[in-house]
Short mmCIF file of C-alpha atoms and ligand atoms in Angstrom, two decimals:
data_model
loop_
_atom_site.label_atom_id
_atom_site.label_comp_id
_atom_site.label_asym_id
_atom_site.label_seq_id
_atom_site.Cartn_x
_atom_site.Cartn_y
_atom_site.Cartn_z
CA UNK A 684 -11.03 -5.72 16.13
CA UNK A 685 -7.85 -3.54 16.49
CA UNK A 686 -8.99 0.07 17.35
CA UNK A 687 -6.41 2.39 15.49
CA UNK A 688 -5.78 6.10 16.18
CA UNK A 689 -7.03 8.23 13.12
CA UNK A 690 -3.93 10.26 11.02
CA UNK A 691 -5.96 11.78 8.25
CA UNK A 692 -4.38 15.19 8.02
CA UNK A 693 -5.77 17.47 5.66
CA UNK A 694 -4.01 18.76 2.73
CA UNK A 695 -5.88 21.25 0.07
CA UNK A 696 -9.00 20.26 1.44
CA UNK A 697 -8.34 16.66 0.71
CA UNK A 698 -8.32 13.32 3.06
CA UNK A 699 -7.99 9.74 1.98
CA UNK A 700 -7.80 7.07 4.25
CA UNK A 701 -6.45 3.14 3.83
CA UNK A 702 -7.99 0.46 4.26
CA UNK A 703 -5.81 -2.81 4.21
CA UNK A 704 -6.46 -6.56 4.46
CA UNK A 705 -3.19 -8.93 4.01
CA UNK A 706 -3.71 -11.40 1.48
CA UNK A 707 -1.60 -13.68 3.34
CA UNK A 708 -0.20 -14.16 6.52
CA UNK A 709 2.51 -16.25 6.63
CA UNK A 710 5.58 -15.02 8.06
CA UNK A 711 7.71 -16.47 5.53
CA UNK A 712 6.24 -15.97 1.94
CA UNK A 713 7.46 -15.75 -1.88
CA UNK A 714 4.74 -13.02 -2.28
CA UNK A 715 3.18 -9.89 -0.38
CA UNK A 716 -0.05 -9.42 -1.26
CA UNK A 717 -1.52 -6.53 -0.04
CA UNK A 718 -5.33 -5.45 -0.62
CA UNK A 719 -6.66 -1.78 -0.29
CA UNK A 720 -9.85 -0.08 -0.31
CA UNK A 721 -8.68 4.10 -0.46
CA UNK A 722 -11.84 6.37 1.45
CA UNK A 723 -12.24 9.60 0.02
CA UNK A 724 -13.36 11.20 3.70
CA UNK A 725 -12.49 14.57 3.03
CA UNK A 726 -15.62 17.07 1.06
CA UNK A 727 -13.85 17.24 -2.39
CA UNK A 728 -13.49 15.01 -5.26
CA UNK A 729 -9.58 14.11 -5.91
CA UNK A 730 -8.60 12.55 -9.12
CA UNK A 731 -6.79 8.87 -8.15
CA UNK A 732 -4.07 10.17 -11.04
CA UNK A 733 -2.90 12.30 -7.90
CA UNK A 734 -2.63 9.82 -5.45
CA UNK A 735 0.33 7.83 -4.38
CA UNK A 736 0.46 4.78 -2.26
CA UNK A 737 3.08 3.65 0.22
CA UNK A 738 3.71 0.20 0.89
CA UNK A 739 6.76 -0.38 3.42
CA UNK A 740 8.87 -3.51 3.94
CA UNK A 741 11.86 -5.01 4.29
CA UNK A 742 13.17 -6.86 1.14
CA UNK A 743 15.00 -9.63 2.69
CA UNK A 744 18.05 -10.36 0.17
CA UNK A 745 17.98 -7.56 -2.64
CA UNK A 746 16.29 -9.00 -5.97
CA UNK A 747 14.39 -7.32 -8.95
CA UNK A 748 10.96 -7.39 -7.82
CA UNK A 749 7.63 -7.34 -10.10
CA UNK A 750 4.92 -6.32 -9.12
CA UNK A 751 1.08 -7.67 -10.73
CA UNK A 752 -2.65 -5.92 -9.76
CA UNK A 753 -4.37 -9.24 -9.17
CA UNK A 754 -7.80 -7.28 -9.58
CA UNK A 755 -9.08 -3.49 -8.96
CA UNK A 756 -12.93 -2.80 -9.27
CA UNK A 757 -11.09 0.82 -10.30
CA UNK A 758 -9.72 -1.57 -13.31
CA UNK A 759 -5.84 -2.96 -13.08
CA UNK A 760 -4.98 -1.00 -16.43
CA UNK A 761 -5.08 2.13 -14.61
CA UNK A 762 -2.94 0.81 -12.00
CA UNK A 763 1.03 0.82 -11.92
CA UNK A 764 3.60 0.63 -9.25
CA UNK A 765 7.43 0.89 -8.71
CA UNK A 766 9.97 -0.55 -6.20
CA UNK A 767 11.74 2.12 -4.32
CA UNK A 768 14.85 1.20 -1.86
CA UNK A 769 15.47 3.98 0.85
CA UNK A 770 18.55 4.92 0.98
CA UNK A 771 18.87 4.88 4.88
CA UNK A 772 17.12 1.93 6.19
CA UNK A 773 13.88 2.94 8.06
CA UNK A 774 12.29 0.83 11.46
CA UNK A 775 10.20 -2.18 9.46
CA UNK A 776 11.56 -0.54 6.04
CA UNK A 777 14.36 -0.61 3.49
CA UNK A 778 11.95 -0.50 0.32
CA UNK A 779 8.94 0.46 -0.47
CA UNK A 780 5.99 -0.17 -3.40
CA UNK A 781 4.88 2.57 -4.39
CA UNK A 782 1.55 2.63 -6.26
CA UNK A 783 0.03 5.40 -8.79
CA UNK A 784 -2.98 5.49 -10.82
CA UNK A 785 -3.67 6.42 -14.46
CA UNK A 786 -6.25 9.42 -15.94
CA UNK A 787 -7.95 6.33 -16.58
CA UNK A 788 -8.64 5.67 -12.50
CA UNK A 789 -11.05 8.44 -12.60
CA UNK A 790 -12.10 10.87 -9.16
CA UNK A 791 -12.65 9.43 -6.19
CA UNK A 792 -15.83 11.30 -4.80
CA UNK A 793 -16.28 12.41 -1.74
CA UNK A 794 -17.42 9.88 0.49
CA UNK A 795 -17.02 7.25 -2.17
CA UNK A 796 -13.86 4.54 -1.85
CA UNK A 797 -11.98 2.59 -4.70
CA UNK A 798 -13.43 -0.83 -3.79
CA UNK A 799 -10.46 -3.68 -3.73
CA UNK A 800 -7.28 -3.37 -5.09
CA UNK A 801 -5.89 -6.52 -4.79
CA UNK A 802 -2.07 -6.08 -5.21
CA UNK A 803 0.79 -8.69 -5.51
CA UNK A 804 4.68 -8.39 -5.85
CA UNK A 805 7.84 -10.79 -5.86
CA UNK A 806 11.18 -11.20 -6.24
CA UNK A 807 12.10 -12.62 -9.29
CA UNK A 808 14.14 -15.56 -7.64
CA UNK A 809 10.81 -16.09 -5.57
CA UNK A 810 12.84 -16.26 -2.73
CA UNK A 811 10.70 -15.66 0.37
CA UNK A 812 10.36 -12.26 1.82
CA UNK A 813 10.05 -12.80 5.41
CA UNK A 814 6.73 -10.26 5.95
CA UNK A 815 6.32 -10.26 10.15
CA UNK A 816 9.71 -6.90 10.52
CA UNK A 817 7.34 -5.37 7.66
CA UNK A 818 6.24 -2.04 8.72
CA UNK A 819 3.31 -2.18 6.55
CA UNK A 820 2.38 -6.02 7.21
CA UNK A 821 -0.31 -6.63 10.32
CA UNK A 822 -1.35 -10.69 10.67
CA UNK A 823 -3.73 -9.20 13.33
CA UNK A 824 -6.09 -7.62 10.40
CA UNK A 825 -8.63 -9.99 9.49
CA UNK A 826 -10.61 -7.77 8.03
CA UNK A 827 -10.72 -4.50 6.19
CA UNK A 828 -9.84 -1.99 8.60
CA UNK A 829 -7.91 1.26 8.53
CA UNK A 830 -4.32 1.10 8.36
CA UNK A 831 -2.23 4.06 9.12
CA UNK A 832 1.18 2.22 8.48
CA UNK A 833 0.51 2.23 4.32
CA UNK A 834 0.97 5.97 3.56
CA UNK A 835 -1.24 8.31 0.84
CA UNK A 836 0.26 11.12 -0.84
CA UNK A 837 -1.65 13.82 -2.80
CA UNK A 838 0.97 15.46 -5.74
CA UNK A 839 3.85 14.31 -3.17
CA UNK A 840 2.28 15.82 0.25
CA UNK A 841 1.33 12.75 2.72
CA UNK A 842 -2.06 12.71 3.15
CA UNK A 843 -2.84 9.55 5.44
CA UNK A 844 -0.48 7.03 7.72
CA UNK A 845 2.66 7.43 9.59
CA UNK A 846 6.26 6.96 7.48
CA UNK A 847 8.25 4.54 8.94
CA1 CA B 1405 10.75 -8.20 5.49
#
């Protein structure tokens, strides 16, 4: 178990934490497939349709990505996501995925959490990303476990993690 320092700070009233699991582990790998359990921690009910979702990495040869939800108890219809490249490379980042949720997604309760989103993105040569300079990616998670290096924003303030 990897003991992580807590950076929930509260914004409105809100706090979401992340949990993340890698779906795989190599270092070299056509696909990074993140999954992600969101905590509502904080004492008021936030609708998902306000949430963003940070994922950063390094892209490894610049391709059009896509991006798939694999499966989300939340349901993948309400689920999109974009590919953002930073304009000034970051430590562990050029890029990230950036995910948002529909009306559809519903609140996420206090105290309640989103249950797996399994996510999954490529480029569309499938060339291999190489995932261990990610600054999102941790091997060493083997199981669900907080995460502050995927970032949460509520209506564009950061909510949860550490940017790059
Ligand atoms: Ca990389």
């Amino acid at each position: 178990m990897t003991s992580l320092p807590s950076t929930s700070t509260a914004s409105g009233g809100s706090a979401v934490k992340v949990q993340y699991l890698p779906g795989g582990t190599a270092a070299n790998s056509q696909s990074i497939n993140p999954k992600l359990i969101l905590v509502n921690t904080g004492n008021v009910s936030i609708p998902l349709s306000e949430l963003k979702v940070r994922y950063w990495f390094t892209v490894d040869g610049n391709r059009p990505q896509n991006y798939w939800c694999d499966y989300a108890a939340i349901g993948c219809a309400n689920i999109s996501a974009q590919f953002v490249t930073l304009s000034t490379a970051k430590p562990g980042a050029d890029s990230y995925l950036e995910i948002s949720f529909a009306s559809g997604a519903g609140n996420l309760v206090s105290g309640a959490n989103t249950a797996q989103i399994q996510n999954r993105f490529s480029k569309n040569d499938w060339s291999n990303y190489v995932q261990t300079d990610d600054y999102s990616f941790s091997s060493s998670i083997t199981q669900f476990s907080d995460w502050n290096h995927i970032t949460v924003y509520r209506n564009g303030a950061l909510i949860w993690g550490i940017e790059p």
